[in-house]
Amino acid sequence: MADVLKKVPVREQAPNVRAANFEEVCLGYNKEEAMEEAARCINCKNAKCVQGCPVSINIPAFIHEVKEGNIEAAYQVISESSALPAICGRVCPQESQCEGKCIRGIKGEPISIGKLERFVADWARENNVKPSVSVEKNGHKVAVIGSGPSGLTCAGDLAKLGYDVTIFEALHEAGGVLVYGIPEFRLPKSEVVAAEVENVKALGVKIETNVIIGKSTTIDELLEDEGFEAVFIGSGAGLPMFMGIPGENANGVFSANEYLTRNNLMKAFDENYDTPIARGKKVAVVGGGNVAMDAARTALRLGAEVHIVYRRSEAELPARVEEVHHAKEEGVIFDLLTNPTEILVDENDAVRGMKCIRMELGEPDASGRRRPVAIPGSEFELELDTVIMSLGTSPNPLISSTTIGLDTNKRKCIIASEENGQTSKEGVFAGGDAVTGAATVILAMGAGKAAAKGIHEFLSNK
Ligand SMILES: Cc1cc2nc3c(=O)[nH]c(=O)nc-3n(C[C@H](O)[C@H](O)[C@H](O)COP(=O)(O)OP(=O)(O)OC[C@H]3O[C@@H](n4cnc5c(N)ncnc54)[C@H](O)[C@@H]3O)c2cc1C
């Protein structure tokens, strides 16, 4: 008999096989496995898992339907709260959200809520089941800037309320980080992301790609000349940061964003596409977050020996435990407690290595994490041909600098109410990474939801 204290294991591609391809690592549950895992749920009356979900999916109700084998009913329960379940089931940090609160997790392993969500959403897609909604149009026009998770969620919720919604997207494909940042091997683009974008479009949402708000047109023009009565800004935080060390402008130094965009959105890994990408032999990725893991695992699949260079220890790595585990299994080398001080270049101004210094952990800093302190005399050199900087991102100031009366903070994040997304400018709402700085898919979705409610209230009272 199965051990009820343990999750039903999920099938994955073997590490040595997947390290050489871009196909999805996790293969997900089949129906029998999903029903067995769902049967572990004790259906708590006061479900803590729902409190841990930023979009408040009725988790016990959908898991109950899975347990009974009613997968279509489970999908409709999830669809009441989320338009992107196949995406969230794959990339949400469940361990610190729904699963982190699961009562089963006290004595054993929590219910595998993410993998169940993914199974239900994949089943619905494969069986052509759509969210059941009937929408009566109210004739009011709302513009949404950006087609990432915050924009898609805000647009979908407004469309369900009857609004005529247009998303303006700067890139040529909709999805935000879901298409340009997160790699294919974690989140398949044409199969999974495109299908969930189509579900949002099926609600009546229009998406205009290749429109840069702040250049093609402005928020003030949308409100004053184009007939939009409210605007939601979900433009993300796509501006990369650098260390400011010598050699950072050399050939062979990339931001993780550029590197991943070339590979994911522009399909550089696929020989049928023309996009060039550095196929380094020895690559260092500087940073320890999810983005660093994605860049490292991408470089590995492109044939390189890859080092993660991170200044704190393993315990402080900000990436999800699952991502670190997968990276290690695939052969990424972790140089922890190590900080770069200079990128070394050859006579052609190309990367030939990186000077680093060993670190130790001192007292906790403002973030509560122990501060890394350099150990004098511990400098050493890493021989490399490519360096990928993954030190975080901030919002691009284009929108705030072209919109009259839109306040930002000193990190260039738009100031907006957490409750309803209202900014300093009447009729303009914002949410997701553009407000919080780089965060997570589900928090961006939660912000999109809150702003949809805020916009509805604003326009209802107008
Ligand atoms: C490589 C990578 C891996 C990640 N992995 C995870 C993960 O595993 N789990 C997780 O939960 N989170 C992850 N994240 C974070 C998560 O993807 C983001 O927090 C989330 O996508 C933010 O959503 P958003 O809607 O605010 O913005 P985005 O997804 O950034 O979307 C913003 C959109 O707005 C568009 N835009 C910007 N400016 C303009 C303009 N002026 N005019 C028109 N359009 C504009 C952009 O092109 C983009 O499409 C990852 C991020 C990256 C970069």
Short mmCIF file of C-alpha atoms and ligand atoms in Angstrom, two decimals:
data_model
loop_
_atom_site.label_atom_id
_atom_site.label_comp_id
_atom_site.label_asym_id
_atom_site.label_seq_id
_atom_site.Cartn_x
_atom_site.Cartn_y
_atom_site.Cartn_z
CA MET A 1 0.00 0.00 0.00
CA ALA A 2 1.20 3.54 -0.83
CA ASP A 3 2.69 5.58 2.02
CA VAL A 4 0.16 8.37 2.73
CA LEU A 5 2.89 10.51 4.30
CA LYS A 6 4.71 10.76 0.96
CA LYS A 7 3.80 12.43 -2.33
CA VAL A 8 3.11 10.14 -5.26
CA PRO A 9 6.40 10.57 -7.17
CA VAL A 10 6.25 12.43 -10.47
CA ARG A 11 7.97 11.09 -13.59
CA GLU A 12 10.89 13.12 -15.00
CA GLN A 13 13.32 12.83 -17.91
CA ALA A 14 16.58 11.27 -16.66
CA PRO A 15 19.25 13.93 -15.87
CA ASN A 16 21.81 12.62 -18.41
CA VAL A 17 19.19 12.58 -21.18
CA ARG A 18 17.57 15.95 -20.47
CA ALA A 19 20.91 17.78 -20.07
CA ALA A 20 21.21 17.52 -23.87
CA ASN A 21 17.70 18.52 -24.94
CA PHE A 22 15.19 21.36 -24.45
CA GLU A 23 12.18 19.13 -23.84
CA GLU A 24 10.24 19.39 -20.61
CA VAL A 25 12.04 17.94 -17.56
CA CYS A 26 8.94 17.05 -15.55
CA LEU A 27 6.49 14.68 -17.25
CA GLY A 28 3.60 15.19 -14.79
CA TYR A 29 1.05 12.76 -13.36
CA ASN A 30 -1.27 10.50 -15.33
CA LYS A 31 -4.89 10.14 -14.19
CA GLU A 32 -4.27 7.16 -11.88
CA GLU A 33 -1.31 8.89 -10.20
CA ALA A 34 -3.29 12.13 -9.83
CA MET A 35 -6.26 10.32 -8.25
CA GLU A 36 -3.93 8.49 -5.85
CA GLU A 37 -2.24 11.75 -4.84
CA ALA A 38 -5.62 13.52 -4.47
CA ALA A 39 -6.78 10.75 -2.12
CA ARG A 40 -4.08 11.89 0.36
CA CYS A 41 -5.91 15.22 0.84
CA ILE A 42 -7.87 15.29 4.11
CA ASN A 43 -10.17 18.08 2.83
CA CYS A 44 -9.64 20.45 5.80
CA LYS A 45 -12.67 22.59 6.70
CA ASN A 46 -10.48 25.63 7.34
CA ALA A 47 -8.22 25.10 4.32
CA LYS A 48 -4.89 26.80 4.96
CA CYS A 49 -3.72 25.99 1.41
CA VAL A 50 -6.31 28.44 0.01
CA GLN A 51 -4.93 31.18 2.27
CA GLY A 52 -1.50 30.44 0.82
CA CYS A 53 -2.71 30.95 -2.77
CA PRO A 54 -2.53 34.59 -3.97
CA VAL A 55 -5.47 33.98 -6.34
CA SER A 56 -7.49 31.94 -3.77
CA ILE A 57 -8.16 28.82 -5.85
CA ASN A 58 -10.65 26.54 -4.04
CA ILE A 59 -7.95 23.88 -3.68
CA PRO A 60 -9.83 21.30 -1.55
CA ALA A 61 -12.80 21.44 -3.96
CA PHE A 62 -10.70 20.82 -7.09
CA ILE A 63 -8.68 18.08 -5.36
CA HIS A 64 -11.92 16.41 -4.24
CA GLU A 65 -13.07 16.29 -7.89
CA VAL A 66 -9.73 14.79 -8.96
CA LYS A 67 -10.05 12.15 -6.24
CA GLU A 68 -13.48 11.21 -7.65
CA GLY A 69 -12.07 11.13 -11.21
CA ASN A 70 -14.14 14.20 -12.30
CA ILE A 71 -11.33 16.07 -14.01
CA GLU A 72 -13.55 18.39 -16.05
CA ALA A 73 -15.32 19.52 -12.87
CA ALA A 74 -11.91 20.04 -11.21
CA TYR A 75 -10.89 22.26 -14.14
CA GLN A 76 -14.00 24.41 -13.84
CA VAL A 77 -13.30 24.93 -10.09
CA ILE A 78 -9.75 26.12 -10.86
CA SER A 79 -10.92 28.29 -13.79
CA GLU A 80 -13.17 30.32 -11.49
CA SER A 81 -9.98 31.81 -9.97
CA SER A 82 -7.14 31.29 -12.44
CA ALA A 83 -6.76 31.68 -16.20
CA LEU A 84 -3.27 30.15 -16.21
CA PRO A 85 -3.36 26.84 -14.32
CA ALA A 86 -1.06 24.82 -16.62
CA ILE A 87 1.52 27.59 -16.19
CA CYS A 88 1.12 27.96 -12.41
CA GLY A 89 1.14 24.19 -11.93
CA ARG A 90 4.60 24.24 -13.49
CA VAL A 91 6.32 27.38 -12.19
CA CYS A 92 4.67 28.54 -8.94
CA PRO A 93 6.79 28.26 -5.78
CA GLN A 94 4.16 26.01 -4.17
CA GLU A 95 6.54 25.03 -1.37
CA SER A 96 6.27 28.54 0.10
CA GLN A 97 2.60 29.06 -0.81
CA CYS A 98 -0.27 26.51 -0.93
CA GLU A 99 1.87 23.44 -0.20
CA GLY A 100 3.78 25.36 2.48
CA LYS A 101 0.51 25.68 4.43
CA CYS A 102 -0.78 22.13 3.83
CA ILE A 103 -1.65 20.32 7.10
CA ARG A 104 -0.38 17.05 5.62
CA GLY A 105 3.04 18.71 5.53
CA ILE A 106 3.29 18.78 9.34
CA LYS A 107 3.87 15.03 9.73
CA GLY A 108 4.83 14.05 6.20
CA GLU A 109 5.00 15.59 2.73
CA PRO A 110 2.31 18.10 1.74
CA ILE A 111 -0.18 17.28 -1.02
CA SER A 112 1.41 17.82 -4.43
CA ILE A 113 -1.03 20.67 -5.21
CA GLY A 114 1.06 22.10 -8.06
CA LYS A 115 1.40 18.79 -9.87
CA LEU A 116 -2.36 18.14 -9.47
CA GLU A 117 -3.17 21.60 -10.85
CA ARG A 118 -0.86 20.92 -13.79
CA PHE A 119 -2.48 17.52 -14.43
CA VAL A 120 -5.99 19.01 -14.44
CA ALA A 121 -5.02 21.88 -16.77
CA ASP A 122 -3.14 19.57 -19.17
CA TRP A 123 -6.07 17.14 -19.21
CA ALA A 124 -8.46 20.01 -20.05
CA ARG A 125 -6.23 21.20 -22.90
CA GLU A 126 -5.78 17.71 -24.32
CA ASN A 127 -9.55 17.11 -24.14
CA ASN A 128 -10.42 20.57 -25.52
CA VAL A 129 -12.34 21.58 -22.38
CA LYS A 130 -12.63 25.38 -21.98
CA PRO A 131 -13.55 27.52 -18.98
CA SER A 132 -17.37 27.83 -18.90
CA VAL A 133 -18.22 31.53 -18.79
CA SER A 134 -20.98 33.54 -20.33
CA VAL A 135 -20.19 37.20 -20.84
CA GLU A 136 -22.52 40.09 -21.51
CA LYS A 137 -20.60 43.08 -22.91
CA ASN A 138 -20.99 46.42 -21.12
CA GLY A 139 -19.41 48.59 -23.83
CA HIS A 140 -16.67 50.14 -21.62
CA LYS A 141 -13.12 50.10 -23.01
CA VAL A 142 -10.07 49.24 -20.87
CA ALA A 143 -6.43 49.11 -22.03
CA VAL A 144 -3.92 46.70 -20.50
CA ILE A 145 -0.20 47.26 -21.02
CA GLY A 146 1.83 44.07 -21.13
CA SER A 147 0.73 40.49 -21.74
CA GLY A 148 2.57 38.82 -18.84
CA PRO A 149 0.68 37.03 -16.06
CA SER A 150 -0.53 40.28 -14.43
CA GLY A 151 -1.86 41.72 -17.72
CA LEU A 152 -3.45 38.44 -18.87
CA THR A 153 -5.18 37.96 -15.51
CA CYS A 154 -6.42 41.54 -15.27
CA ALA A 155 -7.65 41.41 -18.88
CA GLY A 156 -9.36 38.03 -18.42
CA ASP A 157 -11.16 39.09 -15.23
CA LEU A 158 -12.33 42.37 -16.82
CA ALA A 159 -13.54 40.54 -19.93
CA LYS A 160 -15.56 38.19 -17.69
CA LEU A 161 -17.18 41.32 -16.20
CA GLY A 162 -18.17 42.45 -19.71
CA TYR A 163 -15.43 45.00 -20.50
CA ASP A 164 -14.00 45.53 -23.98
CA VAL A 165 -10.32 44.89 -23.23
CA THR A 166 -7.26 45.43 -25.46
CA ILE A 167 -3.80 44.31 -24.36
CA PHE A 168 -0.87 46.27 -25.86
CA GLU A 169 2.33 44.21 -25.94
CA ALA A 170 5.77 45.50 -26.94
CA LEU A 171 7.10 42.14 -28.15
CA HIS A 172 5.86 40.12 -31.12
CA GLU A 173 4.43 37.34 -28.95
CA ALA A 174 2.13 37.44 -25.91
CA GLY A 175 3.09 35.97 -22.53
CA GLY A 176 5.77 38.25 -21.02
CA VAL A 177 8.40 36.34 -19.04
CA LEU A 178 6.42 33.16 -19.67
CA VAL A 179 7.55 33.29 -23.32
CA TYR A 180 10.82 35.21 -23.24
CA GLY A 181 12.30 34.27 -19.84
CA ILE A 182 11.33 30.85 -18.52
CA PRO A 183 12.92 28.16 -20.71
CA GLU A 184 11.08 25.59 -22.80
CA PHE A 185 12.35 22.72 -20.60
CA ARG A 186 10.36 24.12 -17.65
CA LEU A 187 7.43 25.65 -19.51
CA PRO A 188 6.65 24.57 -23.09
CA LYS A 189 5.71 27.64 -25.14
CA SER A 190 3.62 26.56 -28.10
CA GLU A 191 1.86 23.74 -26.26
CA VAL A 192 1.19 25.26 -22.82
CA VAL A 193 1.63 29.06 -22.80
CA ALA A 194 0.02 29.70 -26.19
CA ALA A 195 -3.00 27.55 -25.23
CA GLU A 196 -3.62 29.52 -22.03
CA VAL A 197 -3.17 32.85 -23.87
CA GLU A 198 -5.79 31.56 -26.36
CA ASN A 199 -8.17 30.84 -23.45
CA VAL A 200 -7.86 34.50 -22.38
CA LYS A 201 -8.50 35.61 -25.97
CA ALA A 202 -11.56 33.33 -26.08
CA LEU A 203 -13.07 35.57 -23.36
CA GLY A 204 -13.03 38.38 -25.93
CA VAL A 205 -9.68 39.99 -25.00
CA LYS A 206 -7.85 41.55 -27.99
CA ILE A 207 -4.05 41.46 -28.05
CA GLU A 208 -2.09 43.97 -30.14
CA THR A 209 1.57 42.95 -30.32
CA ASN A 210 4.54 45.14 -31.39
CA VAL A 211 3.07 48.21 -29.62
CA ILE A 212 5.43 49.95 -27.20
CA ILE A 213 3.53 52.21 -24.85
CA GLY A 214 5.71 55.28 -24.35
CA LYS A 215 6.91 55.12 -27.98
CA SER A 216 4.11 53.93 -30.34
CA THR A 217 1.56 55.80 -28.22
CA THR A 218 1.24 56.94 -24.59
CA ILE A 219 -1.10 56.26 -21.69
CA ASP A 220 -2.35 59.85 -21.86
CA GLU A 221 -3.22 59.37 -25.55
CA LEU A 222 -5.02 56.08 -24.82
CA LEU A 223 -7.16 57.88 -22.21
CA GLU A 224 -7.69 61.18 -24.01
CA ASP A 225 -7.84 60.23 -27.71
CA GLU A 226 -8.46 56.49 -28.02
CA GLY A 227 -11.61 56.15 -25.89
CA PHE A 228 -10.13 53.96 -23.13
CA GLU A 229 -11.71 54.73 -19.74
CA ALA A 230 -9.07 53.02 -17.60
CA VAL A 231 -5.59 51.57 -18.05
CA PHE A 232 -3.81 48.71 -16.26
CA ILE A 233 0.00 48.75 -16.36
CA GLY A 234 1.49 45.26 -16.18
CA SER A 235 4.77 46.04 -17.90
CA GLY A 236 7.00 43.92 -15.66
CA ALA A 237 10.59 44.52 -14.59
CA GLY A 238 12.72 43.69 -17.59
CA LEU A 239 15.70 46.02 -17.15
CA PRO A 240 18.78 44.01 -16.13
CA MET A 241 21.26 45.08 -13.46
CA PHE A 242 25.04 44.72 -13.70
CA MET A 243 27.80 44.60 -11.05
CA GLY A 244 29.82 47.60 -12.22
CA ILE A 245 33.11 45.64 -12.16
CA PRO A 246 35.95 46.11 -14.69
CA GLY A 247 35.54 44.15 -17.94
CA GLU A 248 31.74 43.96 -17.82
CA ASN A 249 31.45 45.51 -21.31
CA ALA A 250 33.63 42.83 -22.90
CA ASN A 251 32.47 40.56 -25.72
CA GLY A 252 31.02 37.44 -24.16
CA VAL A 253 29.29 39.14 -21.21
CA PHE A 254 25.47 38.96 -21.35
CA SER A 255 22.56 39.77 -19.11
CA ALA A 256 20.54 36.65 -18.29
CA ASN A 257 17.51 38.39 -19.83
CA GLU A 258 19.17 38.84 -23.21
CA TYR A 259 20.62 35.33 -23.17
CA LEU A 260 17.27 33.74 -22.29
CA THR A 261 15.29 35.92 -24.72
CA ARG A 262 17.53 34.86 -27.59
CA ASN A 263 17.04 31.24 -26.71
CA ASN A 264 13.38 31.15 -25.68
CA LEU A 265 11.54 33.79 -27.69
CA MET A 266 13.92 33.84 -30.66
CA LYS A 267 14.49 30.03 -30.54
CA ALA A 268 18.29 30.21 -30.88
CA PHE A 269 18.58 26.57 -29.74
CA ASP A 270 16.63 25.44 -32.79
CA GLU A 271 18.74 25.18 -35.95
CA ASN A 272 15.71 26.21 -38.05
CA TYR A 273 15.99 29.73 -36.59
CA ASP A 274 18.64 32.36 -37.48
CA THR A 275 19.09 33.93 -34.01
CA PRO A 276 22.76 33.86 -32.97
CA ILE A 277 23.69 32.89 -29.41
CA ALA A 278 27.05 32.42 -27.68
CA ARG A 279 27.60 28.68 -27.42
CA GLY A 280 30.34 29.08 -24.80
CA LYS A 281 32.61 26.18 -23.80
CA LYS A 282 33.06 27.39 -20.23
CA VAL A 283 30.34 29.65 -18.87
CA ALA A 284 29.88 31.38 -15.50
CA VAL A 285 26.44 32.55 -14.42
CA VAL A 286 26.70 35.16 -11.66
CA GLY A 287 23.74 35.03 -9.25
CA GLY A 288 21.68 32.44 -7.39
CA GLY A 289 18.01 33.04 -8.25
CA ASN A 290 15.57 31.21 -10.53
CA VAL A 291 16.77 33.28 -13.46
CA ALA A 292 20.39 32.25 -12.82
CA MET A 293 19.35 28.56 -12.70
CA ASP A 294 17.46 28.96 -15.99
CA ALA A 295 20.44 30.63 -17.68
CA ALA A 296 22.85 27.99 -16.34
CA ARG A 297 20.69 25.06 -17.43
CA THR A 298 20.23 26.67 -20.86
CA ALA A 299 24.00 27.14 -21.33
CA LEU A 300 24.50 23.51 -20.26
CA ARG A 301 22.03 22.32 -22.90
CA LEU A 302 23.89 24.43 -25.48
CA GLY A 303 26.99 22.34 -24.70
CA ALA A 304 28.97 24.29 -22.07
CA GLU A 305 30.61 23.47 -18.75
CA VAL A 306 28.63 25.79 -16.47
CA HIS A 307 29.48 27.38 -13.12
CA ILE A 308 27.03 29.19 -10.86
CA VAL A 309 29.01 31.88 -9.02
CA TYR A 310 27.14 33.04 -5.91
CA ARG A 311 28.43 35.10 -3.01
CA ARG A 312 26.43 33.47 -0.22
CA SER A 313 26.08 29.78 0.75
CA GLU A 314 23.63 27.15 -0.50
CA ALA A 315 21.16 27.91 2.32
CA GLU A 316 20.75 31.48 1.03
CA LEU A 317 20.30 30.61 -2.67
CA PRO A 318 17.09 32.47 -3.63
CA ALA A 319 16.17 29.95 -6.36
CA ARG A 320 13.52 27.30 -5.72
CA VAL A 321 14.95 24.15 -4.13
CA GLU A 322 13.59 22.10 -7.06
CA GLU A 323 15.50 24.25 -9.59
CA VAL A 324 18.77 23.95 -7.66
CA HIS A 325 18.27 20.20 -7.36
CA HIS A 326 17.60 19.86 -11.10
CA ALA A 327 20.61 22.04 -12.00
CA LYS A 328 22.90 19.92 -9.81
CA GLU A 329 21.54 16.66 -11.20
CA GLU A 330 22.24 17.91 -14.73
CA GLY A 331 25.85 18.79 -13.92
CA VAL A 332 25.92 22.54 -13.19
CA ILE A 333 28.89 23.29 -10.90
CA PHE A 334 28.15 25.52 -7.88
CA ASP A 335 30.94 27.92 -6.84
CA LEU A 336 29.35 29.20 -3.62
CA LEU A 337 30.70 31.88 -1.25
CA THR A 338 32.47 33.31 -4.30
CA ASN A 339 32.24 36.87 -5.63
CA PRO A 340 33.55 38.18 -8.99
CA THR A 341 35.81 41.24 -8.79
CA GLU A 342 36.89 41.62 -12.43
CA ILE A 343 36.17 40.11 -15.83
CA LEU A 344 39.44 39.33 -17.58
CA VAL A 345 39.65 40.07 -21.30
CA ASP A 346 42.05 39.10 -24.10
CA GLU A 347 43.59 41.31 -26.80
CA ASN A 348 40.30 41.22 -28.78
CA ASP A 349 38.30 42.46 -25.77
CA ALA A 350 36.71 39.03 -25.41
CA VAL A 351 36.20 37.26 -22.08
CA ARG A 352 39.06 34.96 -21.08
CA GLY A 353 38.26 34.56 -17.40
CA MET A 354 36.96 36.08 -14.19
CA LYS A 355 38.84 37.16 -11.09
CA CYS A 356 36.95 36.09 -7.95
CA ILE A 357 37.37 36.27 -4.20
CA ARG A 358 36.21 33.75 -1.59
CA MET A 359 33.59 34.96 0.90
CA GLU A 360 32.41 34.01 4.39
CA LEU A 361 29.13 34.84 6.08
CA GLY A 362 29.03 37.58 8.71
CA GLU A 363 26.13 39.17 10.63
CA PRO A 364 22.62 39.34 9.09
CA ASP A 365 21.97 42.40 6.86
CA ALA A 366 18.74 44.39 6.30
CA SER A 367 17.27 41.46 4.31
CA GLY A 368 17.77 39.16 7.31
CA ARG A 369 20.30 37.04 5.40
CA ARG A 370 23.88 36.76 6.68
CA ARG A 371 26.07 39.32 4.94
CA PRO A 372 28.87 37.90 2.75
CA VAL A 373 32.31 39.24 3.69
CA ALA A 374 35.41 38.89 1.48
CA ILE A 375 38.28 36.79 2.85
CA PRO A 376 41.48 38.83 2.33
CA GLY A 377 44.10 37.14 0.15
CA SER A 378 41.69 34.50 -1.22
CA GLU A 379 41.54 35.84 -4.80
CA PHE A 380 41.65 33.31 -7.64
CA GLU A 381 40.91 33.19 -11.37
CA LEU A 382 38.31 31.15 -13.24
CA GLU A 383 39.10 30.45 -16.89
CA LEU A 384 35.98 31.23 -18.98
CA ASP A 385 34.77 32.38 -22.39
CA THR A 386 31.26 33.55 -21.42
CA VAL A 387 29.79 35.35 -18.40
CA ILE A 388 26.04 35.70 -17.83
CA MET A 389 25.02 38.31 -15.26
CA SER A 390 21.88 37.38 -13.36
CA LEU A 391 21.73 39.95 -10.58
CA GLY A 392 18.09 40.97 -10.76
CA THR A 393 16.04 43.38 -12.84
CA SER A 394 14.09 46.59 -12.34
CA PRO A 395 11.15 48.17 -14.20
CA ASN A 396 11.97 50.01 -17.42
CA PRO A 397 11.29 53.74 -16.77
CA LEU A 398 9.81 54.31 -20.29
CA ILE A 399 6.17 54.25 -19.17
CA SER A 400 6.60 56.30 -15.99
CA SER A 401 8.66 58.92 -17.83
CA THR A 402 6.04 59.36 -20.58
CA THR A 403 2.92 59.47 -18.37
CA ILE A 404 1.96 62.73 -16.66
CA GLY A 405 1.33 62.35 -12.91
CA LEU A 406 2.41 58.72 -12.51
CA ASP A 407 4.49 58.39 -9.33
CA THR A 408 7.34 55.89 -8.89
CA ASN A 409 9.61 55.07 -5.96
CA LYS A 410 13.39 55.29 -5.91
CA ARG A 411 13.70 51.80 -7.46
CA LYS A 412 11.62 53.09 -10.46
CA CYS A 413 8.70 50.84 -9.41
CA ILE A 414 5.25 52.34 -10.03
CA ILE A 415 3.51 53.19 -6.75
CA ALA A 416 0.13 51.43 -6.62
CA SER A 417 -2.30 50.24 -3.96
CA GLU A 418 -1.91 46.57 -3.03
CA GLU A 419 -5.66 46.39 -2.49
CA ASN A 420 -6.90 47.64 -5.87
CA GLY A 421 -3.89 48.65 -8.00
CA GLN A 422 -4.81 52.37 -8.03
CA THR A 423 -1.81 54.58 -8.92
CA SER A 424 -1.31 58.30 -8.34
CA LYS A 425 -3.10 59.00 -11.65
CA GLU A 426 -6.89 58.76 -11.91
CA GLY A 427 -8.06 55.83 -14.06
CA VAL A 428 -4.58 54.29 -14.16
CA PHE A 429 -3.94 51.06 -12.25
CA ALA A 430 -0.81 48.91 -12.02
CA GLY A 431 0.40 45.59 -10.66
CA GLY A 432 2.91 42.75 -10.96
CA ASP A 433 6.67 43.21 -11.29
CA ALA A 434 6.21 46.83 -12.52
CA VAL A 435 5.04 47.65 -8.96
CA THR A 436 6.88 45.15 -6.75
CA GLY A 437 10.08 44.66 -8.74
CA ALA A 438 10.94 41.11 -9.87
CA ALA A 439 8.69 38.66 -7.99
CA THR A 440 6.59 35.65 -9.03
CA VAL A 441 3.96 34.64 -11.59
CA ILE A 442 1.26 34.04 -9.00
CA LEU A 443 1.88 37.34 -7.18
CA ALA A 444 1.61 39.13 -10.53
CA MET A 445 -1.65 37.28 -11.19
CA GLY A 446 -2.95 38.22 -7.73
CA ALA A 447 -2.15 41.88 -8.46
CA GLY A 448 -3.89 41.65 -11.87
CA LYS A 449 -6.99 40.26 -10.16
CA ALA A 450 -7.03 42.97 -7.49
CA ALA A 451 -6.65 45.66 -10.16
CA ALA A 452 -9.49 44.21 -12.26
CA LYS A 453 -11.74 44.58 -9.20
CA GLY A 454 -10.38 48.09 -8.62
CA ILE A 455 -11.04 49.11 -12.25
CA HIS A 456 -14.57 47.65 -12.12
CA GLU A 457 -15.31 49.62 -8.95
CA PHE A 458 -13.80 52.80 -10.43
CA LEU A 459 -15.81 52.56 -13.66
CA SER A 460 -19.01 51.50 -11.89
CA ASN A 461 -18.83 54.62 -9.69
CA LYS A 462 -17.87 56.98 -12.52
C1 LIG B 1 14.07 33.67 -16.35
C2 LIG B 1 12.96 33.87 -15.36
C3 LIG B 1 12.50 32.76 -14.66
C4 LIG B 1 11.46 32.91 -13.76
N1 LIG B 1 10.99 31.79 -13.11
C5 LIG B 1 9.91 31.91 -12.31
C6 LIG B 1 9.32 30.75 -11.71
O1 LIG B 1 9.79 29.64 -11.86
N2 LIG B 1 8.22 30.92 -10.94
C7 LIG B 1 7.65 32.14 -10.74
O2 LIG B 1 6.62 32.23 -10.08
N3 LIG B 1 8.21 33.26 -11.27
C8 LIG B 1 9.30 33.16 -12.06
N4 LIG B 1 9.85 34.30 -12.61
C9 LIG B 1 9.25 35.61 -12.32
C10 LIG B 1 7.94 35.81 -13.07
O3 LIG B 1 8.04 35.33 -14.38
C11 LIG B 1 7.53 37.28 -13.04
O4 LIG B 1 7.42 37.67 -11.70
C12 LIG B 1 6.19 37.51 -13.75
O5 LIG B 1 6.25 37.10 -15.10
C13 LIG B 1 5.79 38.98 -13.68
O6 LIG B 1 4.63 39.16 -14.41
P1 LIG B 1 4.23 40.60 -15.00
O7 LIG B 1 2.93 40.41 -15.68
O8 LIG B 1 4.29 41.60 -13.91
O9 LIG B 1 5.38 40.98 -16.03
P2 LIG B 1 6.08 40.24 -17.26
O10 LIG B 1 5.88 38.79 -17.26
O11 LIG B 1 7.47 40.77 -17.25
O12 LIG B 1 5.31 40.84 -18.51
C14 LIG B 1 5.41 42.20 -18.84
C15 LIG B 1 5.09 42.38 -20.30
O13 LIG B 1 4.96 43.77 -20.56
C16 LIG B 1 5.58 44.06 -21.80
N5 LIG B 1 5.97 45.47 -21.79
C17 LIG B 1 6.95 46.06 -21.07
N6 LIG B 1 7.01 47.37 -21.36
C18 LIG B 1 6.04 47.62 -22.27
C19 LIG B 1 5.63 48.78 -22.96
N7 LIG B 1 6.22 49.96 -22.76
N8 LIG B 1 4.61 48.67 -23.84
C20 LIG B 1 3.99 47.47 -24.07
N9 LIG B 1 4.35 46.34 -23.44
C21 LIG B 1 5.37 46.40 -22.54
C22 LIG B 1 6.78 43.12 -21.83
O14 LIG B 1 7.24 42.93 -23.15
C23 LIG B 1 6.18 41.86 -21.21
O15 LIG B 1 5.62 41.03 -22.20
C24 LIG B 1 10.91 34.19 -13.52
C25 LIG B 1 11.41 35.31 -14.19
C26 LIG B 1 12.43 35.15 -15.11
C27 LIG B 1 12.95 36.36 -15.83
#
